[in-house]
CSV table of C-alpha atoms in Angstrom, one decimal:
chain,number,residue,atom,x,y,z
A,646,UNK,CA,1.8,1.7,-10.7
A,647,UNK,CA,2.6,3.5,-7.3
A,648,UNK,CA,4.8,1.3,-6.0
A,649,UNK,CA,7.5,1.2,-3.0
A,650,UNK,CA,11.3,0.6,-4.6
A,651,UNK,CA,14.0,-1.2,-2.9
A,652,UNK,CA,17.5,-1.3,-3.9
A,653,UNK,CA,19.3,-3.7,-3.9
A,654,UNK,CA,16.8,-6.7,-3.4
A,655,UNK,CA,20.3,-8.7,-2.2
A,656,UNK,CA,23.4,-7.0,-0.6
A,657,UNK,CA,26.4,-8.8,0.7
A,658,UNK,CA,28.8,-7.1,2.4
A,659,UNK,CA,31.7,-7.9,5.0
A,660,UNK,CA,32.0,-7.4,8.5
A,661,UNK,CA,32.2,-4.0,9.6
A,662,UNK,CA,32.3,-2.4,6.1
A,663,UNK,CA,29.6,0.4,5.6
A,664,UNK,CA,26.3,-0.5,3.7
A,665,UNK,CA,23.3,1.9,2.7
A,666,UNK,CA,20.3,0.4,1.5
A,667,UNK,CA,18.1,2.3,-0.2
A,668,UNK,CA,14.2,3.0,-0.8
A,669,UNK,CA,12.0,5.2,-3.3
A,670,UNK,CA,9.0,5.8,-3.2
A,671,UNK,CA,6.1,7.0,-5.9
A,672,UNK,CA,3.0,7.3,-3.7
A,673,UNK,CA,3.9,10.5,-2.3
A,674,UNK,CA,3.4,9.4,1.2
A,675,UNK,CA,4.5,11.8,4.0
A,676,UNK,CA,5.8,8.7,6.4
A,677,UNK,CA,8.7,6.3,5.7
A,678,UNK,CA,9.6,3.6,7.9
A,679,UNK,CA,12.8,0.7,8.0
A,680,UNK,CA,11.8,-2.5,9.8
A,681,UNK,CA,14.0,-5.5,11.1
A,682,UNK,CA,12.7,-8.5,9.9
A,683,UNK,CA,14.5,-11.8,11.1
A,684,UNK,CA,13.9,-15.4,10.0
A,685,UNK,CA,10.7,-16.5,11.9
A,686,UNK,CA,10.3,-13.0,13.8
A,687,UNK,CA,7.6,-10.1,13.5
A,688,UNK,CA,9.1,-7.1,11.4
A,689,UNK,CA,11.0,-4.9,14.0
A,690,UNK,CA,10.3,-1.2,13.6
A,691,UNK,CA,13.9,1.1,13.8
A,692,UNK,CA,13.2,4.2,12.9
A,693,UNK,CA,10.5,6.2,10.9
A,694,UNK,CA,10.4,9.6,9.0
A,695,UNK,CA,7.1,11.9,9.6
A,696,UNK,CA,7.9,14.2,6.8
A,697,UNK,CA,11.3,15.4,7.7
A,698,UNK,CA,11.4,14.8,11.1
A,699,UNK,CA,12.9,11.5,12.3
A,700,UNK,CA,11.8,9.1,14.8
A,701,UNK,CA,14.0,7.0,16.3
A,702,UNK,CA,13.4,3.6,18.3
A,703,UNK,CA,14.7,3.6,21.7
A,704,UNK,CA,16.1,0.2,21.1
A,705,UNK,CA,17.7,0.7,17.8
A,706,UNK,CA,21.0,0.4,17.6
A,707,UNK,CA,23.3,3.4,17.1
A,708,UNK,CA,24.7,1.3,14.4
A,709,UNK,CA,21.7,2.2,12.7
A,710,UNK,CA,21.6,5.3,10.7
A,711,UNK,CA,19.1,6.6,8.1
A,712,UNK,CA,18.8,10.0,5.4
A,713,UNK,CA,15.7,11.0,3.9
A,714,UNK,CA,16.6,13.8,1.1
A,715,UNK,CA,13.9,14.3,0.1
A,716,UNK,CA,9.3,12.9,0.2
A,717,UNK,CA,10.4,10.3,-2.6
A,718,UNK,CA,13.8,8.4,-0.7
A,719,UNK,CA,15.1,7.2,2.6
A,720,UNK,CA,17.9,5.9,3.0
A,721,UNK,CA,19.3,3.2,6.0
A,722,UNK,CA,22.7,3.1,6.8
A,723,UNK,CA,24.9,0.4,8.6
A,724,UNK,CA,28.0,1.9,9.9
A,725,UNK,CA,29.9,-1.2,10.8
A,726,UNK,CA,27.8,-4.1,10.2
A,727,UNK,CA,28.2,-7.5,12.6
A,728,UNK,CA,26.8,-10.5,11.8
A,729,UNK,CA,23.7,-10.5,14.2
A,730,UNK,CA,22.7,-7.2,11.4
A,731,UNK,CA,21.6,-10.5,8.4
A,732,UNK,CA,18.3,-10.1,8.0
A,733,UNK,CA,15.5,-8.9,5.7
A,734,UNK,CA,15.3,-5.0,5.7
A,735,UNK,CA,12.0,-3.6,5.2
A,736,UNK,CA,10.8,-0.2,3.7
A,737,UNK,CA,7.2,1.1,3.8
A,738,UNK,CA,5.4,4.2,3.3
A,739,UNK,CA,1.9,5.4,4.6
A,740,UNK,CA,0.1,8.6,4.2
A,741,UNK,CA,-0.8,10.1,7.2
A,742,UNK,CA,-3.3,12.1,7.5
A,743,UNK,CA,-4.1,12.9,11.2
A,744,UNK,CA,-6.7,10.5,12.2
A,745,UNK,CA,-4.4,7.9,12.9
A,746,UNK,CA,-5.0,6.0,9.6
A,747,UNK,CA,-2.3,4.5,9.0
A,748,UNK,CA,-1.8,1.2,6.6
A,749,UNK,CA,1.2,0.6,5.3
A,750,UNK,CA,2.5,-0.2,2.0
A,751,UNK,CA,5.7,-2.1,1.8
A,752,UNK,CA,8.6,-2.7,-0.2
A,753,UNK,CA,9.8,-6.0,-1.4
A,754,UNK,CA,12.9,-5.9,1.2
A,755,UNK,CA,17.0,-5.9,0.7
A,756,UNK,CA,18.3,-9.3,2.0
A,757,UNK,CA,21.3,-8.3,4.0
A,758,UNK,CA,24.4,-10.8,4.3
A,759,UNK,CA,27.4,-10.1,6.9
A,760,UNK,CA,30.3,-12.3,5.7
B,527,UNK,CA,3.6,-1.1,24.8
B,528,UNK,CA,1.1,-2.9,22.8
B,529,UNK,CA,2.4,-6.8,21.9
B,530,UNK,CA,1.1,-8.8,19.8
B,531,UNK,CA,0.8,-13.0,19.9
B,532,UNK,CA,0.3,-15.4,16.8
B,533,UNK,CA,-0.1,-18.9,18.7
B,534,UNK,CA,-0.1,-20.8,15.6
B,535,UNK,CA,3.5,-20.6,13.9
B,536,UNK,CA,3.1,-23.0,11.4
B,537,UNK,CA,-0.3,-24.2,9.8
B,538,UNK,CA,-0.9,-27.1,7.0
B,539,UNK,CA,-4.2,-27.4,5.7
B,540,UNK,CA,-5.5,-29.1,3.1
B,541,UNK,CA,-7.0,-27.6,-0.4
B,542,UNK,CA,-11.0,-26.9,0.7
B,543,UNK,CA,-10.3,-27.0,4.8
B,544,UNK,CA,-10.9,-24.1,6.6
B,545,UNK,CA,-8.7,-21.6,8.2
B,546,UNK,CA,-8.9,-19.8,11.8
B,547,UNK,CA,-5.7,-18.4,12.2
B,548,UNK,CA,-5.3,-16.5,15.8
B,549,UNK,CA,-4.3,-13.3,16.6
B,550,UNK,CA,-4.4,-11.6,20.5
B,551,UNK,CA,-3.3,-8.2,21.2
B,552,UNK,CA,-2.3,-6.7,24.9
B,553,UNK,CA,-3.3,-3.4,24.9
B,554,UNK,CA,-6.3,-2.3,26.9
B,555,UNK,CA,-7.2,0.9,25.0
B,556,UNK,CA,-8.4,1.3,21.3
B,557,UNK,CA,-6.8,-0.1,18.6
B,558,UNK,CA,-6.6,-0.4,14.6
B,559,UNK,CA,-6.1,-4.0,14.0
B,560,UNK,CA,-4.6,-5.5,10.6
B,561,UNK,CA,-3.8,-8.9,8.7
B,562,UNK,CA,-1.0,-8.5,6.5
B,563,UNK,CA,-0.2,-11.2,3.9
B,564,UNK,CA,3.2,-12.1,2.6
B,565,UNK,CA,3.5,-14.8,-0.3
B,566,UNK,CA,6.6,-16.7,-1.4
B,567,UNK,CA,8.8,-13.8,-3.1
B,568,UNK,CA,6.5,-11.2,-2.6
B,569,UNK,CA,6.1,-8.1,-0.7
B,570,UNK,CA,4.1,-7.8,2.9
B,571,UNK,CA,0.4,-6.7,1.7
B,572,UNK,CA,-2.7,-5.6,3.6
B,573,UNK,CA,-5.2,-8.4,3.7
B,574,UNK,CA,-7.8,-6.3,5.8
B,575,UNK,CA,-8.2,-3.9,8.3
B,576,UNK,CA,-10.7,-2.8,11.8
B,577,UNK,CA,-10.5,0.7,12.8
B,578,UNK,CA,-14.4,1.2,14.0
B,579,UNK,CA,-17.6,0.1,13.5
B,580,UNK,CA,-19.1,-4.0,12.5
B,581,UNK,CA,-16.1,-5.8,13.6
B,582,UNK,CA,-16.2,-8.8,11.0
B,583,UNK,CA,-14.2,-7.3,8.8
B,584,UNK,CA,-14.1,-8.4,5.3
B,585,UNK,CA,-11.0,-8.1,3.0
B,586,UNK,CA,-9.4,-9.3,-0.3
B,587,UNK,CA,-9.8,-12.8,-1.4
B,588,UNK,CA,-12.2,-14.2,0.6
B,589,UNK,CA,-10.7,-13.8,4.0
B,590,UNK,CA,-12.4,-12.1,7.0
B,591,UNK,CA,-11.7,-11.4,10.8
B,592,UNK,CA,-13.7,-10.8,14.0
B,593,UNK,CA,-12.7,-8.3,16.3
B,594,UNK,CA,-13.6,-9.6,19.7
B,595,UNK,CA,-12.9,-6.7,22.0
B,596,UNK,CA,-13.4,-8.6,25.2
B,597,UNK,CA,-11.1,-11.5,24.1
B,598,UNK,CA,-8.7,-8.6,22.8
B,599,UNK,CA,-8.9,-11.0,19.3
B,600,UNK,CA,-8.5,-10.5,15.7
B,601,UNK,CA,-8.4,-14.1,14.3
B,602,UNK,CA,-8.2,-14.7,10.7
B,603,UNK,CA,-11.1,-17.1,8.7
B,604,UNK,CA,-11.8,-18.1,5.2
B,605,UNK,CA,-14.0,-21.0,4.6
B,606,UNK,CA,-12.4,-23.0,1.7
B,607,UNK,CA,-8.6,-22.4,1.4
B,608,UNK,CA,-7.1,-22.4,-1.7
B,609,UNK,CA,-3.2,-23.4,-2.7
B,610,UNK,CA,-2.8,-20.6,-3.6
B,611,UNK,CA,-3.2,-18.8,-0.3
B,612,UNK,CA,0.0,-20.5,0.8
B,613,UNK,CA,1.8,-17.0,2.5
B,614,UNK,CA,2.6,-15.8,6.0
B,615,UNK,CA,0.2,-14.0,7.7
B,616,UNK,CA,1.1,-11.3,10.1
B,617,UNK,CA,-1.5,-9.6,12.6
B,618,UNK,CA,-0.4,-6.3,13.7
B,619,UNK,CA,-1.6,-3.3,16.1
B,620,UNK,CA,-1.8,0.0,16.4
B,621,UNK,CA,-2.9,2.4,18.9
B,622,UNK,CA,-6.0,4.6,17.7
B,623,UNK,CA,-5.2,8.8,17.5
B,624,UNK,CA,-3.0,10.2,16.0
B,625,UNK,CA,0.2,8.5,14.7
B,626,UNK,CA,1.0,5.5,16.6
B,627,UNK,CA,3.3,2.9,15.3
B,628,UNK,CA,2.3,-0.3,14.2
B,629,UNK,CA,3.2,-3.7,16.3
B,630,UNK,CA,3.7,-6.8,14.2
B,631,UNK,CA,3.3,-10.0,15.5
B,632,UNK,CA,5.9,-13.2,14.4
B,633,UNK,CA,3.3,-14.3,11.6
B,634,UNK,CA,1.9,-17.7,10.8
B,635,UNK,CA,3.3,-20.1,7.7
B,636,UNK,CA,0.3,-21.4,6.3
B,637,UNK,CA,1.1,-23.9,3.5
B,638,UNK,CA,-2.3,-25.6,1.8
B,639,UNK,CA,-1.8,-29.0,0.0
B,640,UNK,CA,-3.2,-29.8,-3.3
């Protein structure tokens, strides 16, 4: 089945040490997106890819990095995590196709934890 | 920016009640509207979706929604809830044309009792 991946579903990591989450993809969508997602808040969009271009949220921290090598991966990045950065990290995908259709298919998150 | 509000965080219902579950957006132009659905261990999932036309929308599992343009509205219904619809619900908006990104709101907990 066409599916959104996300690896790992659990990382711990310490403060300030680099993480990279990671998401695949095999519905061959043209849009990627990483959201936010905090305990009792709406998903929080940071950044998106439209094919190869990326699109960044004016509130998104520079913390915040993220790689797409290719239609199929994206990548986020934390370059020096703090402990406000625990939360559920979401990946989703949609195919856009000009019209402004746009639902989204999501992943099934990487639970981040700062120590 | 378009915002969107979920009044009801937390929603217990028994097996059989029904559900309402609101959803207003602030945006004064037009908009795609969506329910997303998220049960325990699983991944966010569209529920339904408006982008034009009848605006009761129907989508999986028995659930539908009224789009209520004056009342800038999207509120969730099914008749007869089901344990097995215990999730979290999350409305979310988009501005119509092009690509616009999509505003989540903080979702609602719905937990239905045997």
């Amino acid at each position: 089945d066409a599916m959104v991946i996300q690896n790992p579903r659990y990382q711990v990591t310490q403060f300030g040490k680099p993480v990279t989450l990671s998401c695949s993809q095999t519905l061959n969508h043209n849009v990627m997106y990483w959201y936010q997602q905090k305990s009792s808040q709406a998903p929080k969009l940071l950044f998106h890819y439209y094919d190869k271009d990326f699109n960044n949220e004016a509130d998104t921290p520079d913390n915040f990095q993220s790689r797409r090598p290719n239609t199929s991966f994206c990548f986020l990045d934390i370059r020096s995590p703090g402990l406000g950065d625990a939360a559920m990290y979401l990946c989703a995908t949609s195919r856009e196709i000009g019209g402004g259709y746009n639902e989204q298919f999501f992943g099934p998150g990487t639970r981040l934890t700062v120590l | 920016a378009q915002s969107v509000s979920q009044h009801n965080h937390h929603v217990i219902l028994s097996e059989a009640a029904s559900l309402e579950l609101g959803c207003n957006y602030s945006y004064g132009g037009t908009v795609n509207l969506f329910w997303y659905v998220q049960y325990p261990g699983q991944h966010l999932q569209l529920l339904l979706k408006y982008f034009s036309g009848d605006p009761l929308v129907k989508g999986i599992k028995g659930f539908e929604a009224e789009f209520i343009k004056s009342k800038f509205s999207f509120n969730l219904r099914k008749p007869s809830v089901q344990w097995s619809d215990t999730a979290e619900y999350f409305c979310a908006v988009q501005r119509s044309g092009g690509y616009q990104k999509v505003t989540f709101g903080t979702g609602t907990k719905l937990q239905v009792i045997p």
